Amino acid sequence: MKRREFLKAAAASAAVVTTARPAIAQTSGKTFLVCTGAWSAGWAWRKMHPLMASAGHRLVTPTYTGIGEREHLASPSNDLETHIQDILAVIKYEDLREIVLVGHSYGGMVATGVADRARDRIARLIYLDAFVPMDGQSLMDANPPTVRQRMQEAAKAGDGWRVPSNPIPPDTSEADVKWISERRVPQSIKCFEQPLKMRGGNLTLPRSYVYFTRVTPADTFRPFAERAKNDPSWRYYELDASHSAHVTAPEALARLLQTIDS
């Protein structure tokens, strides 16, 4: 009987230790919710998941309607509002709170709309080499007219309603170029043409901008970086990386994300 009692006590003790560990990780970690760039999807953040998890954080990388594994839902009606609703649905059904919302590239358009609609759920907003639209502005508006013309012509040359992806950064490894090229898909031009409509006025939550300094000749994101750099209400950072740092410099990006939120 004594031996049985000892074994029961040992098992109970082990169960207490096992159930206690997840609670510690959950209270110390943060939830990072990513609004991905154009033509991309959750799959592109594969390298970042183990890095953030090892630091005790949760990285959520949803895929927009019509892209990636949701390509079968592609439609000429897909627009910026579709993608904002995609992310809002993730917040609702995953019951995400105190979110560090991350917008990369085109995802800055989406993240701005999401932050406007879910202000009580967002703790911080981080733009990674991203568009930072003003109320009533589309991605096309935030670019030079030549970019609008090029995108419209590219759509017409294809199926008439989708824009093919931009070139992959030149410092991307051969293996990653192959991996990315097999998974990127054209995206509805309405995503780039539809203006963002803010519903709650200017955002006042903590915001940070990260400028990736290995730029292309177009240097698309410098105006947004300069605006943030010269505005004391923003925190400004630079990272020695090309536009897809989550692929080409995941360790450095993971460290920086955690620094910004500390």
Short mmCIF file of C-alpha atoms in Angstrom, two decimals:
data_model
loop_
_atom_site.label_atom_id
_atom_site.label_comp_id
_atom_site.label_asym_id
_atom_site.label_seq_id
_atom_site.Cartn_x
_atom_site.Cartn_y
_atom_site.Cartn_z
CA MET A 1 0.00 0.00 0.00
CA LYS A 2 2.82 2.40 0.82
CA ARG A 3 4.39 1.83 -2.60
CA ARG A 4 1.06 2.56 -4.33
CA GLU A 5 0.58 5.73 -2.31
CA PHE A 6 4.09 6.86 -3.22
CA LEU A 7 3.47 6.29 -6.96
CA LYS A 8 0.17 8.19 -6.81
CA ALA A 9 1.85 11.12 -5.08
CA ALA A 10 4.68 11.16 -7.63
CA ALA A 11 2.22 11.12 -10.55
CA ALA A 12 0.21 13.97 -9.07
CA SER A 13 3.38 16.01 -8.57
CA ALA A 14 4.45 15.44 -12.19
CA ALA A 15 1.00 16.47 -13.45
CA VAL A 16 1.20 19.75 -11.55
CA VAL A 17 4.59 20.58 -13.09
CA THR A 18 3.40 19.68 -16.61
CA THR A 19 0.31 21.86 -16.50
CA ALA A 20 2.15 24.81 -14.96
CA ARG A 21 4.70 25.26 -17.77
CA PRO A 22 2.37 26.48 -20.55
CA ALA A 23 0.85 29.09 -18.23
CA ILE A 24 4.28 30.68 -17.70
CA ALA A 25 4.95 30.84 -21.46
CA GLN A 26 1.55 32.35 -22.20
CA THR A 27 1.85 35.15 -19.65
CA SER A 28 5.37 36.19 -20.68
CA GLY A 29 4.96 35.99 -24.45
CA LYS A 30 3.26 38.33 -26.89
CA THR A 31 1.02 37.70 -29.90
CA PHE A 32 2.41 39.10 -33.15
CA LEU A 33 -0.20 39.21 -35.92
CA VAL A 34 1.21 39.75 -39.41
CA CYS A 35 -0.50 41.43 -42.36
CA THR A 36 1.62 40.05 -45.19
CA GLY A 37 2.81 41.79 -48.33
CA ALA A 38 1.25 41.58 -51.79
CA TRP A 39 1.34 38.29 -53.72
CA SER A 40 2.58 36.61 -50.56
CA ALA A 41 0.89 34.66 -47.78
CA GLY A 42 1.40 33.00 -44.43
CA TRP A 43 3.79 30.43 -45.93
CA ALA A 44 6.41 33.15 -46.57
CA TRP A 45 6.93 33.62 -42.81
CA ARG A 46 7.94 30.00 -42.24
CA LYS A 47 11.46 30.89 -41.05
CA MET A 48 10.12 33.32 -38.45
CA HIS A 49 7.81 30.94 -36.57
CA PRO A 50 10.46 28.87 -34.72
CA LEU A 51 12.48 32.00 -33.93
CA MET A 52 9.57 33.80 -32.31
CA ALA A 53 8.31 30.64 -30.60
CA SER A 54 11.72 29.99 -29.05
CA ALA A 55 11.52 33.42 -27.43
CA GLY A 56 8.08 32.60 -26.01
CA HIS A 57 6.00 34.56 -28.51
CA ARG A 58 3.11 33.56 -30.74
CA LEU A 59 3.41 34.52 -34.41
CA VAL A 60 0.14 34.47 -36.37
CA THR A 61 0.48 34.79 -40.16
CA PRO A 62 -2.92 34.55 -41.87
CA THR A 63 -3.36 34.26 -45.62
CA TYR A 64 -5.56 36.71 -47.49
CA THR A 65 -8.48 35.64 -49.67
CA GLY A 66 -7.28 34.78 -53.19
CA ILE A 67 -3.60 34.28 -52.26
CA GLY A 68 -1.49 31.27 -51.28
CA GLU A 69 -3.52 28.31 -50.05
CA ARG A 70 -6.63 30.46 -50.57
CA GLU A 71 -5.88 31.01 -54.25
CA HIS A 72 -9.01 29.08 -55.16
CA LEU A 73 -11.01 32.04 -53.79
CA ALA A 74 -9.38 34.53 -56.17
CA SER A 75 -11.92 36.85 -57.75
CA PRO A 76 -12.01 40.23 -59.52
CA SER A 77 -14.02 41.43 -56.51
CA ASN A 78 -11.16 40.82 -54.04
CA ASP A 79 -10.02 44.22 -52.76
CA LEU A 80 -8.36 45.94 -49.80
CA GLU A 81 -11.54 45.69 -47.74
CA THR A 82 -11.62 41.91 -48.34
CA HIS A 83 -8.18 41.58 -46.80
CA ILE A 84 -8.97 43.87 -43.88
CA GLN A 85 -11.98 41.67 -43.14
CA ASP A 86 -9.77 38.56 -43.37
CA ILE A 87 -7.55 39.82 -40.54
CA LEU A 88 -10.44 41.13 -38.45
CA ALA A 89 -12.00 37.66 -38.65
CA VAL A 90 -8.80 36.08 -37.34
CA ILE A 91 -8.81 38.51 -34.40
CA LYS A 92 -12.44 37.72 -33.66
CA TYR A 93 -12.42 33.94 -33.94
CA GLU A 94 -8.99 33.47 -32.34
CA ASP A 95 -10.02 35.98 -29.65
CA LEU A 96 -6.70 37.81 -29.96
CA ARG A 97 -5.98 40.64 -27.54
CA GLU A 98 -3.05 42.92 -26.72
CA ILE A 99 -1.84 42.28 -30.26
CA VAL A 100 1.41 43.50 -31.75
CA LEU A 101 0.09 44.12 -35.27
CA VAL A 102 2.74 43.91 -37.99
CA GLY A 103 2.22 45.22 -41.53
CA HIS A 104 4.78 44.35 -44.21
CA SER A 105 4.81 46.22 -47.55
CA TYR A 106 1.21 46.14 -48.93
CA GLY A 107 0.31 44.77 -45.49
CA GLY A 108 0.74 48.30 -44.15
CA MET A 109 -2.46 49.20 -45.99
CA VAL A 110 -4.26 46.25 -44.42
CA ALA A 111 -2.80 46.79 -40.94
CA THR A 112 -3.85 50.43 -40.89
CA GLY A 113 -7.44 49.45 -41.68
CA VAL A 114 -7.39 46.66 -39.10
CA ALA A 115 -5.96 48.94 -36.39
CA ASP A 116 -8.71 51.47 -37.14
CA ARG A 117 -11.46 48.88 -36.68
CA ALA A 118 -9.97 46.93 -33.74
CA ARG A 119 -8.37 49.64 -31.63
CA ASP A 120 -9.24 47.94 -28.35
CA ARG A 121 -7.38 44.77 -29.40
CA ILE A 122 -4.12 46.33 -30.63
CA ALA A 123 -1.28 47.14 -28.22
CA ARG A 124 1.26 48.27 -30.83
CA LEU A 125 1.47 48.70 -34.58
CA ILE A 126 4.72 47.96 -36.45
CA TYR A 127 5.25 48.78 -40.12
CA LEU A 128 8.00 46.78 -41.84
CA ASP A 129 9.15 48.54 -45.04
CA ALA A 130 5.48 49.24 -45.56
CA PHE A 131 2.95 51.68 -46.94
CA VAL A 132 1.41 53.95 -44.31
CA PRO A 133 -1.73 55.31 -45.97
CA MET A 134 -3.69 58.38 -45.04
CA ASP A 135 -7.47 58.36 -44.92
CA GLY A 136 -8.87 58.09 -48.43
CA GLN A 137 -5.57 57.00 -49.97
CA SER A 138 -5.00 53.84 -52.00
CA LEU A 139 -1.71 52.05 -52.59
CA MET A 140 -1.78 53.45 -56.13
CA ASP A 141 -2.15 56.96 -54.68
CA ALA A 142 0.86 56.38 -52.43
CA ASN A 143 3.04 55.57 -55.46
CA PRO A 144 4.21 57.73 -58.38
CA PRO A 145 1.80 57.79 -61.37
CA THR A 146 4.26 55.68 -63.36
CA VAL A 147 3.73 52.80 -60.93
CA ARG A 148 -0.05 52.97 -61.34
CA GLN A 149 0.37 52.88 -65.12
CA ARG A 150 2.77 49.94 -64.97
CA MET A 151 0.47 47.91 -62.72
CA GLN A 152 -2.58 48.64 -64.86
CA GLU A 153 -0.72 47.63 -68.02
CA ALA A 154 0.54 44.45 -66.37
CA ALA A 155 -3.02 43.49 -65.40
CA LYS A 156 -4.31 44.15 -68.93
CA ALA A 157 -1.53 42.02 -70.40
CA GLY A 158 -2.70 39.08 -68.29
CA ASP A 159 -6.28 38.18 -67.40
CA GLY A 160 -7.34 41.81 -67.10
CA TRP A 161 -7.84 41.96 -63.33
CA ARG A 162 -4.72 40.59 -61.61
CA VAL A 163 -1.27 42.12 -61.21
CA PRO A 164 1.78 39.79 -61.36
CA SER A 165 4.32 39.96 -58.54
CA ASN A 166 7.30 42.28 -58.33
CA PRO A 167 10.83 40.86 -58.74
CA ILE A 168 12.32 38.95 -55.81
CA PRO A 169 15.13 40.84 -53.98
CA PRO A 170 18.52 40.09 -55.60
CA ASP A 171 20.20 38.98 -52.36
CA THR A 172 17.72 36.10 -51.95
CA SER A 173 19.37 32.67 -52.04
CA GLU A 174 18.83 30.43 -55.04
CA ALA A 175 16.90 27.92 -52.94
CA ASP A 176 14.62 30.63 -51.56
CA VAL A 177 14.03 32.12 -55.00
CA LYS A 178 12.79 28.73 -56.16
CA TRP A 179 10.64 28.31 -53.06
CA ILE A 180 9.09 31.78 -53.42
CA SER A 181 8.60 31.64 -57.18
CA GLU A 182 6.58 28.44 -56.92
CA ARG A 183 4.17 30.01 -54.42
CA ARG A 184 3.64 33.66 -55.35
CA VAL A 185 0.47 34.32 -57.31
CA PRO A 186 -0.96 37.41 -59.07
CA GLN A 187 -3.24 39.60 -56.98
CA SER A 188 -6.44 41.48 -57.79
CA ILE A 189 -5.71 45.01 -58.91
CA LYS A 190 -8.62 46.25 -56.76
CA CYS A 191 -6.46 45.60 -53.69
CA PHE A 192 -4.17 48.36 -54.91
CA GLU A 193 -6.82 50.69 -56.31
CA GLN A 194 -9.31 50.78 -53.43
CA PRO A 195 -8.82 53.74 -51.05
CA LEU A 196 -8.57 53.09 -47.32
CA LYS A 197 -11.52 54.48 -45.42
CA MET A 198 -10.79 55.24 -41.76
CA ARG A 199 -13.78 55.00 -39.43
CA GLY A 200 -12.40 56.18 -36.10
CA GLY A 201 -10.18 59.09 -36.97
CA ASN A 202 -6.39 59.24 -36.62
CA LEU A 203 -4.63 56.36 -34.91
CA THR A 204 -3.15 57.16 -31.52
CA LEU A 205 -1.77 53.77 -30.49
CA PRO A 206 2.03 53.26 -30.27
CA ARG A 207 3.50 52.96 -33.78
CA SER A 208 6.93 52.02 -35.08
CA TYR A 209 8.45 52.03 -38.55
CA VAL A 210 11.29 49.75 -39.69
CA TYR A 211 13.05 50.80 -42.89
CA PHE A 212 14.96 48.05 -44.71
CA THR A 213 18.06 49.79 -46.03
CA ARG A 214 19.01 47.48 -48.92
CA VAL A 215 16.75 49.39 -51.27
CA THR A 216 15.93 49.08 -54.95
CA PRO A 217 16.45 52.11 -57.24
CA ALA A 218 12.77 52.99 -56.77
CA ASP A 219 13.24 53.24 -52.98
CA THR A 220 9.47 52.96 -52.58
CA PHE A 221 9.31 53.17 -48.80
CA ARG A 222 11.69 56.05 -48.08
CA PRO A 223 8.89 58.68 -47.92
CA PHE A 224 7.08 56.70 -45.22
CA ALA A 225 10.33 56.08 -43.36
CA GLU A 226 11.25 59.77 -43.44
CA ARG A 227 7.80 60.76 -42.20
CA ALA A 228 8.07 58.38 -39.24
CA LYS A 229 11.68 59.34 -38.55
CA ASN A 230 10.78 63.01 -38.20
CA ASP A 231 7.62 62.48 -36.15
CA PRO A 232 8.27 62.22 -32.37
CA SER A 233 5.09 60.17 -31.92
CA TRP A 234 6.72 57.30 -33.86
CA ARG A 235 9.62 55.00 -33.00
CA TYR A 236 11.95 54.62 -35.96
CA TYR A 237 14.36 51.77 -36.77
CA GLU A 238 16.50 50.61 -39.66
CA LEU A 239 17.50 47.08 -40.61
CA ASP A 240 20.32 46.09 -42.95
CA ALA A 241 18.15 43.86 -45.10
CA SER A 242 16.34 43.77 -48.42
CA HIS A 243 12.58 44.08 -48.72
CA SER A 244 11.76 40.48 -47.71
CA ALA A 245 13.74 40.39 -44.48
CA HIS A 246 11.51 37.61 -43.10
CA VAL A 247 13.12 35.42 -45.78
CA THR A 248 16.64 36.86 -46.17
CA ALA A 249 17.35 38.02 -42.59
CA PRO A 250 14.87 36.25 -40.27
CA GLU A 251 17.14 36.14 -37.20
CA ALA A 252 17.84 39.88 -37.33
CA LEU A 253 14.18 40.67 -37.91
CA ALA A 254 13.05 38.45 -35.04
CA ARG A 255 15.48 40.18 -32.67
CA LEU A 256 14.32 43.61 -33.78
CA LEU A 257 10.63 42.82 -33.41
CA GLN A 258 11.23 41.74 -29.84
CA THR A 259 13.31 44.86 -29.13
CA ILE A 260 10.58 47.14 -30.45
CA ASP A 261 7.96 45.54 -28.24
CA SER A 262 10.10 45.47 -25.09
#
